[in-house]
Amino acid sequence: MVRQSDRRWATSLDRFCMIMGSLLPAGIVAGNAGFESIIILVDMAWILRWVLLKENPMQKKMIIHPLILPWIFWFGTMIVSLLINGQEIGGWAHDIAFIRYLLFVVALIEISQRLPVQKYLIVGMGVGVVWAAINLLSAHLIGYDLFGRPLIRYAGKLKESARIAGLFAYVAPFFLGWAVSDKNMTTRRRIFIAVVGAFALVLVLQTNIRTTFLASAAGIAIYLIYFLYKKSKWTIVIPALFFTGIALVAKFWIPYFNDLSSIYDRIYIWKVALAMWQEHPLFGVGVGSFQDAYKSVAASGIVAPFVAPDGNIFSAPETSHAHNLLLMLLACGGIAGFSMFVWLFVNAVRRMYRQPDGWRMGLIPWPVVALLIGLTGWSVYSDWYQAVFAYFIVLAGCCDELRGPDPRHSEPGKRRCG
């Protein structure tokens, strides 16, 4: 028999996880310590809740959840690959520690059966926009952000700039699309949400990372195409003008928009990653082993350097990831890991596109943004980017409306999921 005090503690832990999880965007802006602490605290608090209740949280319904089961198998392929290839530069703990993202997703989706997790996550994205804007403004005004980090960390394609661009490339079309598409929203609220989305888009643009800006713009264009298809004969013309405007903005705003040297460099990296997968087709080389395996293949000479049209030769001797979602999944996890990720991705898209209404309209551009960033962008195995991925998977899996009381926990009710 569970004591009433334990049930109260369990309810408090639910709320703690919900609030703490919603702060993940702000944590991503803050840095590794910020978002890692949030994920670990949510995981530990959720586990503690079930220890107090003496119940098994992973009942059959949760295990077979369409966004949890494929993630379990995806993580399983990482472990199998680790066992096959052994530890390298990342060590055994590096790959095993990926379970923290799985637990974060399971915890918040499970809690959403009792509490309005999605409302807090949406507010959390807005808080992240404000937090990033304040830090960026501070860095420009006094040379340092609120953590004492110099402006230069916001000027390149790494560190703060990378996290801001990667996160808000999803957030901007979410808020802008939601503001435009939700017919039940008041005018004041619509303007407020649109302003938050506009600020998020500016944050992406100021990083000068063309991949994320174009991906975010493509996400916004999805709404244009959808609504113009429904209401106007100018379906093709207006999106074409939109993309032309975006391209012009990027061309004149982003200094190296026409510089293709990074693309040429990536072509060689892609060729090496493909060779790595061909050597380990079923389970790949492993996540933590990627860098060592890449250096080995590049040094072997089996992949010829890439000769650019201008005659320059590109043959990067080392890299941290494949700079392509498909090749990174194949190189690290082989066919097995790639298949499990596709299973998870397709299930997420199906849930996002299943009768979208209200705030869920904001999720419509998510797969477009993810795939376009995946063409040349960050590794899905990067700590901060996997945190971004997990956040939106939780949003896709959150339950919505209350559907009756839950006498087992003496709580207000269960919520409709999907």
PDB file of C-alpha atoms in Angstrom, residues 55-165:
ATOM      1  CA  GLU A  55       5.324   0.587  -9.619  1.00  0.00           C
ATOM      2  CA  ASN A  56       6.811  -0.247 -12.991  1.00  0.00           C
ATOM      3  CA  PRO A  57       6.677   2.829 -15.269  1.00  0.00           C
ATOM      4  CA  MET A  58       7.547   0.810 -18.372  1.00  0.00           C
ATOM      5  CA  GLN A  59       4.271  -1.046 -18.665  1.00  0.00           C
ATOM      6  CA  LYS A  60       3.316  -2.595 -21.987  1.00  0.00           C
ATOM      7  CA  LYS A  61       1.504   0.539 -23.159  1.00  0.00           C
ATOM      8  CA  MET A  62       4.607   2.697 -22.688  1.00  0.00           C
ATOM      9  CA  ILE A  63       7.025   0.173 -24.169  1.00  0.00           C
ATOM     10  CA  ILE A  64       5.021  -0.128 -27.391  1.00  0.00           C
ATOM     11  CA  HIS A  65       4.506   3.635 -27.709  1.00  0.00           C
ATOM     12  CA  PRO A  66       5.313   4.509 -31.359  1.00  0.00           C
ATOM     13  CA  LEU A  67       7.951   7.049 -30.327  1.00  0.00           C
ATOM     14  CA  ILE A  68       9.486   5.016 -27.508  1.00  0.00           C
ATOM     15  CA  LEU A  69       9.776   1.498 -28.944  1.00  0.00           C
ATOM     16  CA  PRO A  70      11.813   2.553 -32.021  1.00  0.00           C
ATOM     17  CA  TRP A  71      14.053   4.736 -29.840  1.00  0.00           C
ATOM     18  CA  ILE A  72      14.688   1.715 -27.594  1.00  0.00           C
ATOM     19  CA  PHE A  73      15.717  -0.311 -30.650  1.00  0.00           C
ATOM     20  CA  TRP A  74      17.797   2.595 -31.999  1.00  0.00           C
ATOM     21  CA  PHE A  75      19.669   2.773 -28.705  1.00  0.00           C
ATOM     22  CA  GLY A  76      19.986  -1.007 -28.805  1.00  0.00           C
ATOM     23  CA  THR A  77      21.803  -0.819 -32.139  1.00  0.00           C
ATOM     24  CA  MET A  78      24.279   1.628 -30.590  1.00  0.00           C
ATOM     25  CA  ILE A  79      25.062  -0.899 -27.859  1.00  0.00           C
ATOM     26  CA  VAL A  80      25.373  -3.804 -30.305  1.00  0.00           C
ATOM     27  CA  SER A  81      27.731  -1.731 -32.448  1.00  0.00           C
ATOM     28  CA  LEU A  82      29.731  -0.855 -29.347  1.00  0.00           C
ATOM     29  CA  LEU A  83      30.044  -4.529 -28.417  1.00  0.00           C
ATOM     30  CA  ILE A  84      31.145  -5.440 -31.929  1.00  0.00           C
ATOM     31  CA  ASN A  85      33.657  -2.635 -32.447  1.00  0.00           C
ATOM     32  CA  GLY A  86      34.832  -2.057 -28.899  1.00  0.00           C
ATOM     33  CA  GLN A  87      35.729   1.259 -27.337  1.00  0.00           C
ATOM     34  CA  GLU A  88      37.709   3.929 -29.105  1.00  0.00           C
ATOM     35  CA  ILE A  89      38.189   7.654 -28.491  1.00  0.00           C
ATOM     36  CA  GLY A  90      34.765   8.031 -26.894  1.00  0.00           C
ATOM     37  CA  GLY A  91      35.087   5.088 -24.517  1.00  0.00           C
ATOM     38  CA  TRP A  92      32.337   2.679 -23.497  1.00  0.00           C
ATOM     39  CA  ALA A  93      30.536   5.246 -21.354  1.00  0.00           C
ATOM     40  CA  HIS A  94      30.102   7.641 -24.303  1.00  0.00           C
ATOM     41  CA  ASP A  95      27.714   5.370 -26.197  1.00  0.00           C
ATOM     42  CA  ILE A  96      25.996   3.860 -23.172  1.00  0.00           C
ATOM     43  CA  ALA A  97      25.260   7.367 -21.866  1.00  0.00           C
ATOM     44  CA  PHE A  98      22.917   7.971 -24.816  1.00  0.00           C
ATOM     45  CA  ILE A  99      20.287   6.266 -22.683  1.00  0.00           C
ATOM     46  CA  ARG A 100      19.800   9.588 -20.892  1.00  0.00           C
ATOM     47  CA  TYR A 101      17.984  11.024 -23.930  1.00  0.00           C
ATOM     48  CA  LEU A 102      15.776   7.964 -24.183  1.00  0.00           C
ATOM     49  CA  LEU A 103      14.835   8.271 -20.492  1.00  0.00           C
ATOM     50  CA  PHE A 104      14.124  11.992 -20.959  1.00  0.00           C
ATOM     51  CA  VAL A 105      11.698  11.232 -23.801  1.00  0.00           C
ATOM     52  CA  VAL A 106      10.022   8.364 -21.925  1.00  0.00           C
ATOM     53  CA  ALA A 107       9.682  10.426 -18.750  1.00  0.00           C
ATOM     54  CA  LEU A 108       7.989  13.449 -20.301  1.00  0.00           C
ATOM     55  CA  ILE A 109       5.718  11.449 -22.616  1.00  0.00           C
ATOM     56  CA  GLU A 110       4.656   9.314 -19.657  1.00  0.00           C
ATOM     57  CA  ILE A 111       4.059  12.372 -17.471  1.00  0.00           C
ATOM     58  CA  SER A 112       1.988  13.965 -20.249  1.00  0.00           C
ATOM     59  CA  GLN A 113      -0.677  11.340 -19.479  1.00  0.00           C
ATOM     60  CA  ARG A 114      -1.307  13.217 -16.244  1.00  0.00           C
ATOM     61  CA  LEU A 115      -0.110  16.809 -16.739  1.00  0.00           C
ATOM     62  CA  PRO A 116      -0.170  19.351 -19.629  1.00  0.00           C
ATOM     63  CA  VAL A 117       3.485  18.868 -20.539  1.00  0.00           C
ATOM     64  CA  GLN A 118       3.059  20.313 -24.040  1.00  0.00           C
ATOM     65  CA  LYS A 119       1.981  23.716 -22.669  1.00  0.00           C
ATOM     66  CA  TYR A 120       5.156  23.974 -20.617  1.00  0.00           C
ATOM     67  CA  LEU A 121       7.358  22.828 -23.490  1.00  0.00           C
ATOM     68  CA  ILE A 122       5.895  25.514 -25.748  1.00  0.00           C
ATOM     69  CA  VAL A 123       6.456  28.187 -23.103  1.00  0.00           C
ATOM     70  CA  GLY A 124       9.949  26.770 -22.649  1.00  0.00           C
ATOM     71  CA  MET A 125      10.750  27.444 -26.300  1.00  0.00           C
ATOM     72  CA  GLY A 126       9.665  31.056 -25.836  1.00  0.00           C
ATOM     73  CA  VAL A 127      11.828  31.333 -22.723  1.00  0.00           C
ATOM     74  CA  GLY A 128      14.729  29.973 -24.762  1.00  0.00           C
ATOM     75  CA  VAL A 129      14.234  32.710 -27.375  1.00  0.00           C
ATOM     76  CA  VAL A 130      14.242  35.431 -24.714  1.00  0.00           C
ATOM     77  CA  TRP A 131      17.259  33.921 -22.947  1.00  0.00           C
ATOM     78  CA  ALA A 132      19.254  33.693 -26.175  1.00  0.00           C
ATOM     79  CA  ALA A 133      18.326  37.263 -27.159  1.00  0.00           C
ATOM     80  CA  ILE A 134      19.438  38.618 -23.771  1.00  0.00           C
ATOM     81  CA  ASN A 135      22.766  36.768 -23.919  1.00  0.00           C
ATOM     82  CA  LEU A 136      23.398  37.872 -27.483  1.00  0.00           C
ATOM     83  CA  LEU A 137      22.522  41.482 -26.684  1.00  0.00           C
ATOM     84  CA  SER A 138      24.824  41.405 -23.670  1.00  0.00           C
ATOM     85  CA  ALA A 139      27.655  39.985 -25.773  1.00  0.00           C
ATOM     86  CA  HIS A 140      27.279  42.759 -28.356  1.00  0.00           C
ATOM     87  CA  LEU A 141      26.916  45.581 -25.818  1.00  0.00           C
ATOM     88  CA  ILE A 142      29.626  44.726 -23.317  1.00  0.00           C
ATOM     89  CA  GLY A 143      31.609  42.064 -25.168  1.00  0.00           C
ATOM     90  CA  TYR A 144      30.485  39.199 -22.935  1.00  0.00           C
ATOM     91  CA  ASP A 145      27.255  37.306 -22.364  1.00  0.00           C
ATOM     92  CA  LEU A 146      25.707  36.672 -18.952  1.00  0.00           C
ATOM     93  CA  PHE A 147      28.056  33.723 -18.403  1.00  0.00           C
ATOM     94  CA  GLY A 148      31.176  35.771 -19.179  1.00  0.00           C
ATOM     95  CA  ARG A 149      31.727  34.195 -22.587  1.00  0.00           C
ATOM     96  CA  PRO A 150      33.180  36.535 -25.268  1.00  0.00           C
ATOM     97  CA  LEU A 151      31.348  37.751 -28.346  1.00  0.00           C
ATOM     98  CA  ILE A 152      33.599  35.677 -30.626  1.00  0.00           C
ATOM     99  CA  ARG A 153      31.778  32.537 -29.477  1.00  0.00           C
ATOM    100  CA  TYR A 154      28.638  33.943 -31.125  1.00  0.00           C
ATOM    101  CA  ALA A 155      30.388  34.851 -34.366  1.00  0.00           C
ATOM    102  CA  GLY A 156      31.457  31.491 -35.796  1.00  0.00           C
ATOM    103  CA  LYS A 157      29.764  28.224 -36.759  1.00  0.00           C
ATOM    104  CA  LEU A 158      30.588  26.449 -33.487  1.00  0.00           C
ATOM    105  CA  LYS A 159      29.767  26.734 -29.790  1.00  0.00           C
ATOM    106  CA  GLU A 160      26.930  29.183 -28.990  1.00  0.00           C
ATOM    107  CA  SER A 161      26.244  30.036 -32.636  1.00  0.00           C
ATOM    108  CA  ALA A 162      25.803  26.381 -33.560  1.00  0.00           C
ATOM    109  CA  ARG A 163      23.407  25.664 -30.691  1.00  0.00           C
ATOM    110  CA  ILE A 164      21.370  28.818 -31.315  1.00  0.00           C
ATOM    111  CA  ALA A 165      21.104  28.139 -35.049  1.00  0.00           C
TER     112      ALA A 165
END
